[in-house]
């Protein structure tokens, strides 16, 4: 007989997977990819993955940035894998490397010492520049001026699941500022003084402790300047982390960084958050401390603590439905019944009752909800 769509056979079983609805408006948005020529293979892998799982439906443009110059092979190859426009930009000296006001010799010496202490990437000058660029400059690059949103893409990442809706549009509709898919603990020895500065910034500007801030701040243990704990003892003793300069009006109020941060190799966010005066003040305070060289501050904890100081949980979206992998850490959305929220990824514009219920679930701490349970990684 003829196969009918009924209670026995569901629609995808009979007709195949459904294509997402892709008509409708697009956001002012682009993928941002910082890379070097030698990373071409990794870049291709990432592009294949995002095109297959998302962009061959939505066609968002790419902006490639590099402190050096992209060669012709890189540009020609990358174009072959994109279903959309690509722009290539070079990053000039005002956004990369040691600024004039810094003591370059001291900075280089501090970096060399971190290499001796086997701090991950600590001895690599270019890595420090990369982290500082992503902390305080990428959103000022002229090629991003025309965009309101960005989605960060790195070489050698993988998406597992089809993304069949437009996350930019959904974030916009639901008033979200920052989106993540993995939260992990930072390597303590890379950020010994970061939290002192972030929390002083918050105090100087009389910002309240939001739910998001509390995600990063442990209480009530008394504050102390810590030496790295996960290094061999002889290395630790030889060169303990130095305290960075004191900060105006500093008191720690019993708070301590719990090392949690959004893993920024995936990020979807509003550029105007970073372009705001508040974020610029935050970055300036961090930058002037010298911590981007004296320590190996990653852009991930910098973004996270800025979000903690300036945003609340309601402004942040956890893309728990995105299957994503970078190196050894991945987020794989679980289908385990009973554990997963039975919900669509976003609020429904017309369903007030459901929105209220979902909002309540979100308030009940999205960050601790399913990240650790289903990945084996997380902040809790
Ligand atoms: P990890 O993810 O922390 O291991 O660091 P990666 O090596 O992946 O670097 C993070 C991002 O910055 C990636 O997109 C790299 O391609 C990029 N990147 C790192 N260092 C440099 C650099 O010196 N120049 C350029 N142009 N890109 C860099
Ligand atoms: Mn990477």
PDB file of N, CA, C and O in Angstrom, residues 22 26 44 66 83 105 128 133 144 163 166 186 196 208 218 279 308 363 372:
ATOM      1  N   UNK A  22      14.467  29.636   5.417  1.00  0.00           N
ATOM      2  CA  UNK A  22      15.575  30.597   5.384  1.00  0.00           C
ATOM      3  C   UNK A  22      15.203  31.932   4.757  1.00  0.00           C
ATOM      4  O   UNK A  22      16.043  32.799   4.597  1.00  0.00           O
ATOM      5  N   UNK A  26      17.836  39.142   7.376  1.00  0.00           N
ATOM      6  CA  UNK A  26      19.101  38.752   7.980  1.00  0.00           C
ATOM      7  C   UNK A  26      19.557  39.839   8.951  1.00  0.00           C
ATOM      8  O   UNK A  26      19.204  41.011   8.798  1.00  0.00           O
ATOM      9  N   UNK A  44      39.985  25.656   6.599  1.00  0.00           N
ATOM     10  CA  UNK A  44      39.091  24.954   5.669  1.00  0.00           C
ATOM     11  C   UNK A  44      38.185  23.995   6.435  1.00  0.00           C
ATOM     12  O   UNK A  44      36.979  23.922   6.186  1.00  0.00           O
ATOM     13  N   UNK A  66      44.253  39.253  10.035  1.00  0.00           N
ATOM     14  CA  UNK A  66      45.600  38.705  10.197  1.00  0.00           C
ATOM     15  C   UNK A  66      46.532  39.854  10.524  1.00  0.00           C
ATOM     16  O   UNK A  66      46.398  40.936   9.949  1.00  0.00           O
ATOM     17  N   UNK A  83      29.965  30.154   1.028  1.00  0.00           N
ATOM     18  CA  UNK A  83      28.745  30.348   0.239  1.00  0.00           C
ATOM     19  C   UNK A  83      28.318  31.806   0.314  1.00  0.00           C
ATOM     20  O   UNK A  83      27.162  32.137   0.095  1.00  0.00           O
ATOM     21  N   UNK A 105      60.952  46.146  26.769  1.00  0.00           N
ATOM     22  CA  UNK A 105      61.966  45.227  27.312  1.00  0.00           C
ATOM     23  C   UNK A 105      61.406  44.469  28.510  1.00  0.00           C
ATOM     24  O   UNK A 105      61.534  43.256  28.611  1.00  0.00           O
ATOM     25  N   UNK A 128      50.297  36.380  23.348  1.00  0.00           N
ATOM     26  CA  UNK A 128      49.905  37.526  24.176  1.00  0.00           C
ATOM     27  C   UNK A 128      49.269  38.616  23.300  1.00  0.00           C
ATOM     28  O   UNK A 128      48.257  39.211  23.682  1.00  0.00           O
ATOM     29  N   UNK A 133      44.553  41.552  21.360  1.00  0.00           N
ATOM     30  CA  UNK A 133      43.762  41.978  20.199  1.00  0.00           C
ATOM     31  C   UNK A 133      42.290  41.577  20.370  1.00  0.00           C
ATOM     32  O   UNK A 133      41.385  42.394  20.165  1.00  0.00           O
ATOM     33  N   UNK A 144      34.864  45.640  10.362  1.00  0.00           N
ATOM     34  CA  UNK A 144      33.690  45.264  11.171  1.00  0.00           C
ATOM     35  C   UNK A 144      32.756  46.443  11.444  1.00  0.00           C
ATOM     36  O   UNK A 144      31.689  46.263  12.038  1.00  0.00           O
ATOM     37  N   UNK A 163      22.339  23.690  12.516  1.00  0.00           N
ATOM     38  CA  UNK A 163      21.787  24.874  13.180  1.00  0.00           C
ATOM     39  C   UNK A 163      20.769  25.439  12.197  1.00  0.00           C
ATOM     40  O   UNK A 163      21.133  26.048  11.189  1.00  0.00           O
ATOM     41  N   UNK A 166      18.353  31.159  12.714  1.00  0.00           N
ATOM     42  CA  UNK A 166      19.353  32.219  12.669  1.00  0.00           C
ATOM     43  C   UNK A 166      19.622  32.721  14.095  1.00  0.00           C
ATOM     44  O   UNK A 166      18.808  33.423  14.682  1.00  0.00           O
ATOM     45  N   UNK A 186      39.592  28.412  33.899  1.00  0.00           N
ATOM     46  CA  UNK A 186      40.853  28.908  33.344  1.00  0.00           C
ATOM     47  C   UNK A 186      42.030  28.311  34.117  1.00  0.00           C
ATOM     48  O   UNK A 186      41.887  27.900  35.280  1.00  0.00           O
ATOM     49  N   UNK A 196      41.470  40.872  40.490  1.00  0.00           N
ATOM     50  CA  UNK A 196      41.649  42.093  41.299  1.00  0.00           C
ATOM     51  C   UNK A 196      41.237  43.314  40.493  1.00  0.00           C
ATOM     52  O   UNK A 196      40.581  44.221  40.985  1.00  0.00           O
ATOM     53  N   UNK A 208      26.540  46.954  40.446  1.00  0.00           N
ATOM     54  CA  UNK A 208      26.011  45.942  41.365  1.00  0.00           C
ATOM     55  C   UNK A 208      26.560  44.553  41.032  1.00  0.00           C
ATOM     56  O   UNK A 208      27.012  44.308  39.913  1.00  0.00           O
ATOM     57  N   UNK A 218      33.640  33.727  43.808  1.00  0.00           N
ATOM     58  CA  UNK A 218      33.445  32.833  44.949  1.00  0.00           C
ATOM     59  C   UNK A 218      33.510  33.634  46.236  1.00  0.00           C
ATOM     60  O   UNK A 218      34.333  34.513  46.380  1.00  0.00           O
ATOM     61  N   UNK A 279      32.788  49.271  28.335  1.00  0.00           N
ATOM     62  CA  UNK A 279      33.746  48.205  28.027  1.00  0.00           C
ATOM     63  C   UNK A 279      35.132  48.785  27.757  1.00  0.00           C
ATOM     64  O   UNK A 279      36.149  48.235  28.180  1.00  0.00           O
ATOM     65  N   UNK A 308      30.431  39.909  33.256  1.00  0.00           N
ATOM     66  CA  UNK A 308      29.994  39.797  34.656  1.00  0.00           C
ATOM     67  C   UNK A 308      29.778  41.164  35.293  1.00  0.00           C
ATOM     68  O   UNK A 308      28.823  41.376  36.041  1.00  0.00           O
ATOM     69  N   UNK A 363      16.532  31.942  34.601  1.00  0.00           N
ATOM     70  CA  UNK A 363      16.973  32.584  35.828  1.00  0.00           C
ATOM     71  C   UNK A 363      17.497  31.560  36.808  1.00  0.00           C
ATOM     72  O   UNK A 363      18.385  31.836  37.594  1.00  0.00           O
ATOM     73  N   UNK A 372      28.101  20.808  32.676  1.00  0.00           N
ATOM     74  CA  UNK A 372      28.993  19.784  33.229  1.00  0.00           C
ATOM     75  C   UNK A 372      28.432  18.378  33.090  1.00  0.00           C
ATOM     76  O   UNK A 372      29.166  17.441  32.811  1.00  0.00           O
TER      77      UNK A 372
END
